[in-house]
Short mmCIF file of C-alpha atoms in Angstrom, two decimals:
data_model
loop_
_atom_site.label_atom_id
_atom_site.label_comp_id
_atom_site.label_asym_id
_atom_site.label_seq_id
_atom_site.Cartn_x
_atom_site.Cartn_y
_atom_site.Cartn_z
CA MET A 188 134.28 -22.62 31.64
CA THR A 189 135.03 -25.13 34.34
CA ASN A 190 132.63 -25.42 37.24
CA LEU A 191 135.23 -26.74 39.65
CA LYS A 192 136.96 -24.57 42.20
CA LYS A 193 140.71 -24.51 41.73
CA SER A 194 143.15 -23.32 44.35
CA PHE A 195 146.87 -22.93 44.09
CA THR A 196 148.43 -22.74 47.50
CA MET A 197 151.93 -22.69 48.88
CA LYS A 198 152.53 -24.03 52.35
CA ILE A 199 154.97 -21.82 54.19
CA ARG A 200 156.43 -22.56 57.62
CA PHE A 201 156.83 -19.68 60.00
CA THR A 202 157.96 -19.57 63.60
CA LEU A 203 156.56 -17.04 66.02
CA SER A 204 157.20 -13.43 65.13
CA ILE A 205 155.95 -10.11 66.42
CA PHE A 206 155.69 -8.84 62.86
CA THR A 207 152.45 -8.82 60.89
CA MET A 208 152.35 -10.81 57.65
CA THR A 209 149.62 -11.73 55.15
CA PHE A 210 149.22 -15.11 53.43
CA MET A 211 146.91 -15.45 50.44
CA THR A 212 145.64 -18.23 48.24
CA ILE A 213 145.06 -17.63 44.53
CA SER A 214 141.54 -18.84 43.89
CA LEU A 215 140.13 -19.36 40.42
CA TYR A 216 136.56 -20.59 40.49
CA GLY A 217 133.19 -19.73 39.07
CA GLN A 218 129.75 -18.96 40.29
CA THR A 219 127.88 -20.34 43.26
CA VAL A 220 124.17 -21.18 42.98
CA SER A 221 122.12 -21.05 46.19
CA THR A 222 118.51 -20.77 47.32
CA TYR A 223 117.72 -17.12 47.95
CA ALA A 224 114.03 -17.39 48.83
CA GLY A 225 111.36 -20.04 49.07
CA THR A 226 111.20 -23.72 49.99
CA PRO A 227 112.74 -25.93 47.27
CA ALA A 228 110.22 -28.09 45.37
CA VAL A 229 107.37 -27.07 47.70
CA ALA A 230 104.52 -25.03 46.25
CA GLY A 231 102.61 -22.78 48.61
CA ASN A 232 102.15 -19.16 49.59
CA THR A 233 103.35 -16.75 52.25
CA SER A 234 100.03 -15.42 53.50
CA VAL A 235 101.69 -14.85 56.88
CA ALA A 236 104.90 -12.80 56.63
CA ALA A 237 108.04 -14.95 56.86
CA ASN A 238 111.78 -14.77 56.35
CA ARG A 239 112.75 -15.35 52.73
CA LEU A 240 114.20 -18.81 53.45
CA GLN A 241 111.02 -19.94 55.22
CA ALA A 242 108.66 -18.47 52.61
CA GLN A 243 106.72 -20.45 50.00
CA PHE A 244 105.91 -19.53 46.40
CA THR A 245 103.99 -21.19 43.59
CA GLN A 246 105.54 -20.88 40.13
CA PRO A 247 107.45 -17.59 40.49
CA TYR A 248 107.77 -16.09 37.02
CA GLY A 249 108.91 -12.44 36.88
CA ILE A 250 111.49 -10.79 39.12
CA ASP A 251 112.89 -7.27 39.53
CA LEU A 252 114.37 -4.92 42.14
CA ASP A 253 113.28 -1.39 43.03
CA SER A 254 115.59 1.50 43.96
CA LYS A 255 115.43 0.55 47.66
CA GLY A 256 116.59 -3.00 46.98
CA ASN A 257 113.16 -4.57 47.54
CA MET A 258 112.60 -7.60 45.33
CA TRP A 259 109.31 -7.96 43.41
CA ILE A 260 108.08 -11.36 42.26
CA SER A 261 105.10 -12.35 40.16
CA GLU A 262 103.74 -15.74 41.18
CA GLN A 263 101.98 -17.22 38.20
CA GLY A 264 100.57 -20.18 40.12
CA ASN A 265 99.14 -17.99 42.91
CA SER A 266 98.11 -15.05 40.68
CA ILE A 267 99.71 -12.58 43.10
CA ILE A 268 102.63 -10.16 43.35
CA THR A 269 104.98 -10.72 46.29
CA MET A 270 107.85 -8.65 47.66
CA ILE A 271 110.96 -9.36 49.71
CA LEU A 272 111.79 -6.41 51.93
CA ALA A 273 115.41 -5.31 51.67
CA SER A 274 115.39 -4.08 55.26
CA ASN A 275 114.74 -7.44 56.95
CA ASP A 276 114.46 -10.18 54.25
CA GLU A 277 110.76 -10.59 55.05
CA VAL A 278 108.39 -11.89 52.36
CA ARG A 279 104.99 -10.21 51.98
CA ILE A 280 102.08 -10.59 49.55
CA ARG A 281 101.33 -7.08 48.29
CA VAL A 282 98.64 -7.34 45.59
CA GLY A 283 96.30 -9.98 44.19
CA GLY A 284 94.28 -12.77 45.78
CA VAL A 285 96.05 -16.06 46.51
CA GLY A 286 94.73 -18.72 44.15
CA LEU A 287 91.99 -16.42 42.81
CA PRO A 288 92.80 -15.78 39.15
CA SER A 289 90.46 -13.13 37.77
CA PHE A 290 90.55 -9.49 36.69
CA MET A 291 89.98 -6.43 38.85
CA ASP A 292 91.70 -3.21 39.79
CA GLY A 293 91.81 -2.07 43.39
CA SER A 294 93.97 -1.62 46.42
CA GLY A 295 96.32 -4.31 47.71
CA THR A 296 94.88 -7.81 47.94
CA ILE A 297 91.47 -6.66 46.73
CA SER A 298 92.93 -6.49 43.21
CA ARG A 299 93.06 -9.56 40.98
CA PHE A 300 95.45 -10.93 38.36
CA ASN A 301 95.21 -13.92 36.05
CA HIS A 302 98.51 -15.81 35.88
CA PRO A 303 100.86 -12.81 35.83
CA GLY A 304 104.13 -13.12 33.91
CA GLY A 305 107.07 -10.75 33.57
CA ILE A 306 107.49 -7.82 35.93
CA ALA A 307 109.50 -4.58 35.68
CA VAL A 308 110.13 -1.63 37.99
CA GLY A 309 109.80 1.81 36.42
CA PRO A 310 111.91 4.96 36.95
CA ASN A 311 109.77 6.09 39.91
CA ASP A 312 109.52 2.61 41.48
CA GLU A 313 106.11 1.98 39.97
CA ILE A 314 105.74 -1.67 38.95
CA TYR A 315 104.50 -3.01 35.62
CA VAL A 316 103.19 -6.54 35.13
CA ALA A 317 102.38 -8.59 32.03
CA ASP A 318 99.01 -10.01 33.13
CA ILE A 319 99.12 -12.92 30.69
CA ASP A 320 95.65 -14.44 30.80
CA ASN A 321 93.96 -11.05 31.19
CA HIS A 322 95.73 -9.87 28.00
CA ALA A 323 96.60 -6.61 29.72
CA ILE A 324 99.50 -4.64 31.15
CA ARG A 325 98.95 -3.71 34.78
CA LYS A 326 100.53 -0.95 36.86
CA ILE A 327 101.15 -1.07 40.63
CA SER A 328 101.89 2.13 42.52
CA ALA A 329 105.31 2.50 44.17
CA PHE A 330 105.83 0.90 47.58
CA GLN A 331 105.81 3.39 50.45
CA ASN A 332 105.56 1.29 53.62
CA LEU A 333 103.83 -1.85 54.84
CA GLY A 334 100.87 0.08 56.19
CA ASN A 335 100.19 1.82 52.87
CA ALA A 336 98.41 -0.49 50.41
CA GLN A 337 99.48 -0.20 46.78
CA ALA A 338 96.99 0.63 44.03
CA VAL A 339 96.59 -1.61 40.96
CA SER A 340 95.31 -0.26 37.63
CA VAL A 341 95.19 -1.23 33.96
CA PHE A 342 98.05 0.53 32.20
CA ALA A 343 96.98 -0.71 28.76
CA GLY A 344 94.52 -3.26 27.41
CA LYS A 345 90.86 -3.16 26.42
CA HIS A 346 88.46 -4.21 29.15
CA ASP A 347 84.99 -3.62 30.57
CA VAL A 348 84.31 -2.76 34.19
CA LYS A 349 81.57 -4.87 35.76
CA PRO A 350 80.44 -5.20 39.36
CA GLY A 351 82.95 -7.38 41.20
CA SER A 352 85.20 -8.01 38.23
CA TYR A 353 86.40 -6.81 34.84
CA THR A 354 86.09 -8.44 31.43
CA SER A 355 89.22 -8.47 29.28
CA TYR A 356 89.55 -8.70 25.51
CA SER A 357 92.29 -10.40 23.54
CA GLY A 358 93.47 -9.68 20.03
CA TYR A 359 95.70 -7.19 18.26
CA ALA A 360 95.16 -3.46 17.99
CA ASP A 361 97.33 -0.40 18.51
CA GLY A 362 95.86 2.79 19.89
CA ASN A 363 95.08 4.36 23.25
CA LYS A 364 95.30 2.44 26.50
CA ASP A 365 91.60 1.55 26.60
CA GLU A 366 91.36 0.30 23.00
CA ALA A 367 94.67 -1.52 22.50
CA LEU A 368 94.56 -5.31 22.34
CA PHE A 369 97.22 -7.86 23.35
CA LEU A 370 97.39 -11.64 23.11
CA PHE A 371 99.00 -13.40 26.07
CA PRO A 372 101.65 -10.72 26.75
CA SER A 373 104.45 -12.45 28.67
CA ASP A 374 106.99 -9.81 29.70
CA VAL A 375 107.58 -6.08 30.13
CA ALA A 376 110.59 -3.77 30.32
CA VAL A 377 110.76 -0.05 31.10
CA ASP A 378 113.22 2.58 29.89
CA ALA A 379 114.41 5.66 31.77
CA SER A 380 111.66 7.80 30.19
CA GLY A 381 108.85 5.53 31.35
CA ASN A 382 108.18 3.82 28.00
CA VAL A 383 107.06 0.24 28.51
CA PHE A 384 108.06 -2.47 26.01
CA VAL A 385 105.96 -5.62 25.84
CA ALA A 386 106.76 -9.11 24.59
CA ASP A 387 103.34 -9.74 23.00
CA ARG A 388 104.08 -13.40 22.46
CA GLY A 389 100.67 -14.49 21.17
CA ASN A 390 100.90 -11.88 18.40
CA HIS A 391 104.65 -12.56 17.78
CA VAL A 392 105.48 -8.85 18.07
CA ILE A 393 107.10 -6.34 20.40
CA ARG A 394 104.83 -3.48 21.48
CA LYS A 395 105.65 -0.07 22.94
CA ILE A 396 103.48 1.84 25.41
CA ASP A 397 104.36 5.49 26.01
CA PRO A 398 103.93 7.03 29.50
CA SER A 399 100.39 8.17 28.56
CA GLY A 400 99.34 4.62 27.65
CA ASN A 401 99.38 4.91 23.85
CA VAL A 402 100.28 1.56 22.28
CA SER A 403 102.19 0.99 19.03
CA THR A 404 103.93 -1.92 17.37
CA PHE A 405 107.68 -1.56 17.87
CA ALA A 406 108.95 -4.60 15.94
CA GLY A 407 107.61 -7.66 14.16
CA GLN A 408 104.55 -8.46 12.06
CA GLN A 409 101.35 -9.43 13.81
CA GLY A 410 100.47 -13.09 13.41
CA MET A 411 103.51 -13.87 11.28
CA THR A 412 106.19 -16.21 12.64
CA GLY A 413 109.74 -16.31 11.36
CA SER A 414 113.30 -15.27 12.10
CA ALA A 415 113.90 -12.50 9.59
CA ASP A 416 116.22 -9.67 10.66
CA GLY A 417 116.11 -6.20 9.11
CA ALA A 418 113.81 -3.21 9.45
CA ALA A 419 111.89 -3.47 12.71
CA LEU A 420 108.39 -3.64 11.23
CA SER A 421 109.46 -6.10 8.54
CA ALA A 422 111.29 -8.45 10.88
CA THR A 423 109.63 -11.58 12.26
CA PHE A 424 109.69 -13.32 15.65
CA ASN A 425 108.44 -16.67 16.88
CA TYR A 426 106.87 -16.55 20.35
CA PRO A 427 108.96 -13.75 21.85
CA GLU A 428 108.76 -14.38 25.60
CA GLY A 429 111.24 -12.04 27.30
CA VAL A 430 112.22 -8.40 26.78
CA PHE A 431 114.89 -6.14 28.31
CA VAL A 432 115.82 -2.48 27.76
CA LYS A 433 119.32 -1.04 28.00
CA GLY A 434 119.64 2.57 26.93
CA ASN A 435 118.02 2.85 23.51
CA ASP A 436 118.33 -0.85 22.72
CA VAL A 437 115.70 -3.51 23.28
CA TYR A 438 116.73 -7.14 23.66
CA VAL A 439 114.27 -9.98 23.01
CA ALA A 440 114.33 -13.62 24.12
CA ASP A 441 112.84 -15.10 20.92
CA LYS A 442 111.80 -18.40 22.43
CA LEU A 443 110.85 -20.67 19.55
CA ASN A 444 113.60 -19.27 17.32
CA SER A 445 116.09 -20.18 20.07
CA LYS A 446 117.68 -16.75 19.68
CA ILE A 447 118.36 -13.46 21.37
CA ARG A 448 117.40 -10.56 19.11
CA LYS A 449 118.28 -6.88 19.41
CA ILE A 450 116.20 -3.91 18.27
CA SER A 451 118.34 -0.81 17.79
CA GLY A 452 117.90 2.23 15.57
CA GLY A 453 114.84 0.73 13.89
CA GLN A 454 116.67 -2.47 12.93
CA VAL A 455 116.40 -6.01 14.26
CA SER A 456 119.51 -8.19 14.43
CA THR A 457 120.34 -11.58 15.88
CA VAL A 458 122.74 -11.43 18.83
CA LEU A 459 122.89 -15.11 19.83
CA SER A 460 121.66 -18.31 18.20
CA ASN A 461 121.44 -22.04 18.93
CA LEU A 462 119.93 -21.67 22.38
CA TRP A 463 117.19 -24.00 23.64
CA THR A 464 114.03 -22.05 24.53
CA PRO A 465 115.18 -18.71 26.04
CA SER A 466 112.57 -16.99 28.19
CA ASP A 467 114.34 -13.86 29.44
CA VAL A 468 117.52 -11.83 29.00
CA TYR A 469 119.54 -9.35 31.08
CA VAL A 470 122.35 -7.06 29.92
CA ASP A 471 124.55 -5.61 32.68
CA GLU A 472 126.64 -2.44 32.93
CA LYS A 473 129.57 -4.18 31.17
CA ASN A 474 127.27 -5.28 28.33
CA ASP A 475 127.59 -8.90 29.39
CA ILE A 476 124.46 -10.78 28.31
CA TYR A 477 122.80 -13.29 30.64
CA ILE A 478 120.03 -15.55 29.35
CA VAL A 479 117.65 -17.87 31.18
CA ASP A 480 117.20 -20.85 28.90
CA LEU A 481 114.96 -23.64 30.20
CA HIS A 482 117.11 -25.30 32.91
CA ARG A 483 120.19 -23.09 32.73
CA VAL A 484 121.65 -19.60 32.69
CA TRP A 485 123.78 -18.80 29.64
CA LYS A 486 126.68 -16.35 29.35
CA PHE A 487 129.71 -15.93 27.08
CA GLU A 488 128.54 -18.54 24.55
CA GLN A 489 128.30 -21.27 27.19
CA THR A 490 126.33 -22.51 30.17
CA TYR A 491 127.06 -20.23 33.11
CA ALA A 492 125.01 -22.18 35.66
CA GLY A 493 122.75 -25.20 35.41
CA SER A 494 122.53 -28.20 33.15
CA THR A 495 124.34 -28.52 29.83
CA GLN A 496 121.60 -30.87 28.56
CA ALA A 497 118.09 -29.63 27.78
CA GLN A 498 116.41 -32.74 29.16
CA THR A 499 118.16 -32.55 32.55
CA SER A 500 116.44 -30.59 35.30
CA GLY A 501 116.24 -30.82 39.08
CA PHE A 502 117.30 -28.98 42.20
CA ILE A 503 120.94 -28.79 43.28
CA ASN A 504 122.77 -25.87 44.89
CA ALA A 505 126.35 -26.05 43.64
CA ASN A 506 128.96 -24.32 41.48
CA GLY A 507 128.39 -23.63 37.79
CA THR A 508 127.17 -26.56 35.73
CA GLU A 509 126.92 -28.79 38.79
CA ALA A 510 123.82 -26.80 39.83
CA ARG A 511 120.33 -27.79 38.67
CA PHE A 512 117.24 -25.71 37.87
CA ASN A 513 113.72 -26.59 36.78
CA THR A 514 112.29 -24.17 34.20
CA VAL A 515 113.85 -20.77 34.82
CA ARG A 516 111.80 -17.72 33.83
CA GLY A 517 112.71 -14.19 35.00
CA ILE A 518 116.18 -12.81 35.69
CA THR A 519 117.64 -9.67 37.28
CA LYS A 520 120.99 -8.60 38.73
CA SER A 521 122.30 -6.66 41.71
CA GLY A 522 125.99 -6.11 42.30
CA LYS A 523 127.84 -9.35 41.60
CA SER A 524 124.76 -11.56 42.06
CA LEU A 525 122.17 -12.70 39.56
CA PHE A 526 118.69 -13.62 40.78
CA VAL A 527 116.41 -15.94 38.79
CA ALA A 528 112.88 -17.26 39.22
CA ASP A 529 113.25 -21.06 39.28
CA MET A 530 109.64 -21.60 38.37
CA GLU A 531 108.98 -25.31 38.83
CA ASN A 532 111.21 -25.53 41.90
CA HIS A 533 109.02 -22.73 43.34
CA ILE A 534 112.00 -20.69 44.55
CA ILE A 535 114.21 -17.72 43.80
CA ARG A 536 117.85 -18.66 43.20
CA ARG A 537 120.97 -16.55 43.62
CA ILE A 538 123.98 -16.97 41.32
CA ALA A 539 126.95 -15.23 42.88
CA ASP A 540 130.06 -14.40 40.88
CA CYS A 541 132.73 -15.70 43.25
CA SER A 542 135.70 -15.33 40.92
CA GLY A 543 137.11 -12.38 42.87
CA TRP A 544 136.54 -13.77 46.37
CA VAL A 545 139.93 -14.61 47.92
CA VAL A 546 140.43 -15.34 51.60
CA SER A 547 143.65 -14.52 53.42
CA ILE A 548 145.06 -14.77 56.94
CA THR A 549 146.87 -11.95 58.74
CA LYS A 550 149.22 -13.14 61.48
CA ASN A 551 150.29 -11.03 64.45
CA SER A 552 152.12 -13.06 67.06
CA TYR A 553 149.67 -15.86 67.97
CA LEU A 554 146.61 -13.98 66.72
CA LEU A 555 145.33 -15.03 63.28
CA THR A 556 142.79 -12.78 61.53
CA ALA A 557 140.76 -13.80 58.46
CA THR A 558 139.41 -11.71 55.62
CA PRO A 559 136.08 -10.15 56.77
CA GLY A 560 133.04 -12.25 55.88
CA LYS A 561 129.78 -13.64 57.23
CA PHE A 562 130.71 -17.15 58.42
CA TYR A 563 134.08 -18.60 59.45
CA GLN A 564 135.53 -22.04 60.14
CA TRP A 565 139.13 -22.47 61.30
CA PHE A 566 141.11 -25.66 60.69
CA LYS A 567 144.21 -27.17 62.29
CA ASP A 568 146.14 -29.84 60.40
CA GLY A 569 143.20 -30.24 58.01
CA ASN A 570 140.57 -30.78 60.71
CA PRO A 571 137.88 -28.24 61.71
CA ILE A 572 138.40 -26.72 65.15
CA SER A 573 135.28 -26.98 67.28
CA ALA A 574 133.56 -23.63 67.93
CA ALA A 575 136.30 -21.72 66.07
CA ASN A 576 133.86 -19.66 64.02
CA GLY A 577 135.04 -16.07 64.49
CA GLN A 578 137.11 -13.77 62.33
CA THR A 579 140.07 -14.19 64.70
CA TYR A 580 141.72 -17.21 66.23
CA THR A 581 144.47 -17.37 68.85
CA VAL A 582 146.89 -20.23 68.30
CA SER A 583 147.73 -22.24 71.40
CA SER A 584 149.54 -25.23 69.90
CA THR A 585 151.97 -25.86 67.04
CA GLY A 586 150.37 -26.85 63.72
CA ASN A 587 149.16 -25.93 60.23
CA TYR A 588 146.23 -23.48 60.25
CA LYS A 589 143.77 -22.32 57.59
CA VAL A 590 140.29 -20.80 57.49
CA GLU A 591 137.23 -21.05 55.25
CA VAL A 592 135.17 -17.85 54.97
CA GLU A 593 131.74 -17.28 53.40
CA ASN A 594 130.77 -13.75 52.35
CA ASN A 595 127.38 -12.06 52.04
CA ASP A 596 126.97 -13.39 48.48
CA GLU A 597 127.38 -16.95 49.84
CA CYS A 598 130.77 -17.32 48.16
CA LYS A 599 133.20 -19.58 50.05
CA ASP A 600 136.98 -19.73 49.86
CA MET A 601 139.70 -21.49 51.83
CA SER A 602 142.85 -19.58 52.76
CA ALA A 603 146.36 -20.84 52.25
CA GLU A 604 147.62 -23.05 55.05
CA ILE A 605 150.28 -21.57 57.33
CA TYR A 606 152.48 -23.21 59.94
CA VAL A 607 152.74 -21.68 63.39
CA GLU A 608 155.20 -22.95 65.95
CA VAL A 609 154.11 -22.19 69.47
CA VAL A 610 156.84 -21.82 72.07
CA SER A 611 155.83 -22.05 75.71
CA ILE A 612 158.46 -20.80 78.15
CA PRO A 613 158.71 -20.69 81.93
CA GLU A 614 157.23 -17.62 83.58
CA ASN A 615 160.54 -16.59 85.12
CA ASP A 616 162.09 -16.25 81.65
CA PHE A 617 160.24 -12.98 81.12
CA ILE A 618 157.89 -12.28 84.02
CA GLN A 619 159.12 -10.86 87.29
CA THR A 620 155.73 -10.83 88.98
CA LEU A 621 152.30 -12.08 87.88
CA SER A 622 149.18 -12.26 89.98
CA ASN A 623 145.61 -12.77 88.82
CA TYR A 624 142.80 -12.98 91.34
CA PRO A 625 140.27 -14.07 92.35
CA ASN A 626 140.27 -17.54 90.81
CA PRO A 627 137.48 -18.66 90.47
CA VAL A 628 136.33 -15.33 89.00
CA PHE A 629 132.84 -14.01 89.62
CA ASN A 630 132.70 -10.69 87.77
CA THR A 631 136.07 -8.88 87.80
CA LEU A 632 139.53 -10.35 87.27
CA TYR A 633 142.40 -8.30 88.76
CA LEU A 634 145.70 -8.63 86.92
CA ASN A 635 149.09 -7.34 88.13
CA LEU A 636 152.00 -7.99 85.80
CA LYS A 637 155.61 -6.87 85.66
CA SER A 638 157.79 -8.15 82.83
CA GLY A 639 161.54 -8.45 82.91
CA LYS A 640 163.50 -10.18 80.16
CA ALA A 641 160.97 -9.95 77.31
CA SER A 642 158.51 -7.51 75.78
CA ILE A 643 154.82 -8.18 76.25
CA SER A 644 153.05 -8.24 72.87
CA GLY A 645 149.52 -9.08 73.96
CA ILE A 646 147.19 -10.42 76.60
CA SER A 647 143.96 -12.26 75.85
CA ILE A 648 141.36 -14.59 77.32
CA THR A 649 140.55 -17.64 75.20
CA ASP A 650 138.43 -20.75 75.48
CA LEU A 651 140.14 -24.11 75.81
CA THR A 652 140.31 -24.50 71.99
CA GLY A 653 142.36 -21.30 71.72
CA ARG A 654 139.53 -19.16 70.29
CA GLU A 655 140.10 -15.59 71.43
CA LEU A 656 137.18 -14.20 73.40
CA MET A 657 138.70 -10.97 74.70
CA ALA A 658 141.82 -8.96 73.93
CA VAL A 659 143.26 -6.87 76.77
CA GLU A 660 144.88 -3.54 75.88
CA THR A 661 148.55 -3.51 76.90
CA ASN A 662 149.89 -0.31 75.27
CA ALA A 663 153.30 -2.03 75.15
CA GLN A 664 153.73 -1.46 78.88
CA GLN A 665 156.04 -3.62 80.98
CA ASN A 666 154.13 -2.96 84.20
CA LEU A 667 150.39 -3.55 84.05
CA LYS A 668 147.53 -3.32 86.47
CA LYS A 669 144.22 -4.25 84.89
CA GLU A 670 140.64 -4.85 85.94
CA ILE A 671 139.06 -7.23 83.42
CA ASP A 672 135.28 -7.46 83.31
CA MET A 673 134.25 -11.11 82.89
CA SER A 674 130.64 -10.67 84.00
CA THR A 675 129.30 -11.63 80.56
CA PHE A 676 131.30 -14.87 80.37
CA GLU A 677 129.44 -18.11 80.93
CA ALA A 678 130.55 -20.37 83.78
CA GLY A 679 133.42 -22.62 82.76
CA MET A 680 137.15 -22.96 82.19
CA TYR A 681 139.16 -20.33 80.26
CA LEU A 682 142.81 -19.50 79.55
CA LEU A 683 144.66 -16.27 80.36
CA VAL A 684 147.30 -15.99 77.61
CA ILE A 685 150.24 -13.59 77.97
CA LYS A 686 152.29 -13.28 74.78
CA SER A 687 155.78 -11.91 74.25
CA ASN A 688 158.45 -11.77 71.60
CA LYS A 689 159.97 -14.94 73.07
CA GLY A 690 156.92 -17.08 73.68
CA TYR A 691 153.82 -17.24 75.79
CA VAL A 692 152.55 -18.11 79.24
CA THR A 693 149.08 -19.40 80.04
CA ARG A 694 147.12 -19.66 83.26
CA LYS A 695 143.80 -21.39 83.72
CA LEU A 696 140.82 -19.34 84.86
CA ILE A 697 137.56 -20.63 86.28
CA LYS A 698 134.47 -18.46 85.82
CA GLN A 699 131.60 -19.01 88.23
#
């Protein structure tokens, strides 16, 4: 897959018309990688709430989204769990002590983790965490509001409770939640029934924990490394690091086998081979498989985003394989965007599928309207027009016009270029009477207009670049009396533009 944006455009010349037409560019391009949260290549913490782009993380590892759209992040380097609020993009530390790796249940930041790994949101928005160096699976109660601290407990893993801290035990044992043993569990996944699947990487097996906390071996042989497919309990793995559940199937990022494995109906099979060192996997609603693999994201048997060489890492926001990551760990998806934990860059990255984002221009007389988006930049004859950053633009001079629009997924596209010929005609060619007063204007502009030889198609107030600031309702009348409120306009020079089917007339306005 190419990582270059390709556009096929046809330049079409049009003179002024009162009809509405749409011009579209065919855009074939891939995915755009951007920084979603954090400060690139800067390790830190967000002990004081901050916007996601001003926040700091240290080695983000696991990532998932709850039903409200809140993002949950395990920070391995800080030994905490952080959230990004969907309502305002604010980053908050919710549980754990910053830079205090240890082991303790409790409420909010009283609790302690020890280098937490993968994270997964359950069917009731409860949160499960693979607490790697505590050899335990932790559970965090569902988020209610910022004033309600969340409770942290041990979901499974043998431990002793001691004053001020807990003592954990590593090893391998199935059984109830208080007797089961894990060895550096690295990831968790939850099915619709509340069963939790664990990548127990130190034991080279996949474990299953039922909603009551009973632990069993789901696939693999404890302590035995290999790549054998077949019956689940006869198969072998080699350092399984990531796990994902879709329906009744469990997918495994089998790191040191460089494979993605699938456990279905009691059988293990190999889905993909010849990867580098995959650490996590995500399967979407179309059954497309996304894999985070060292410094890249893999899809469709090729690099989807990031480097095509295992030894090449870094930080670059760009399209497709022009982007650079530095040790990607967790992955999740929402809509058309993937989100990954770029661990050694200390940030969360967004990978937006921009293949369907196409920008067009609708033309109605001199008014050009772009496809709705978040940011706009209009161009005339290939050059950006200063301060022309709205969805609409009113043409005031002949030329070739186009617009670049960015949407909420940070996808950008440039429209096809269109030619607009502007015809300025004398007032007496279509206006019998025109008075606008006072000039300079303080608050209210009074407009009296009677047309004669032409039909009025629109009246607007623009800045000197032609950017429309206000459209005045005409109702296709030939005789108009209007009071136009300009009290919110800043002091300066503006243009009153009166458009017709034959051309336009402008008058300068001064706002004081």
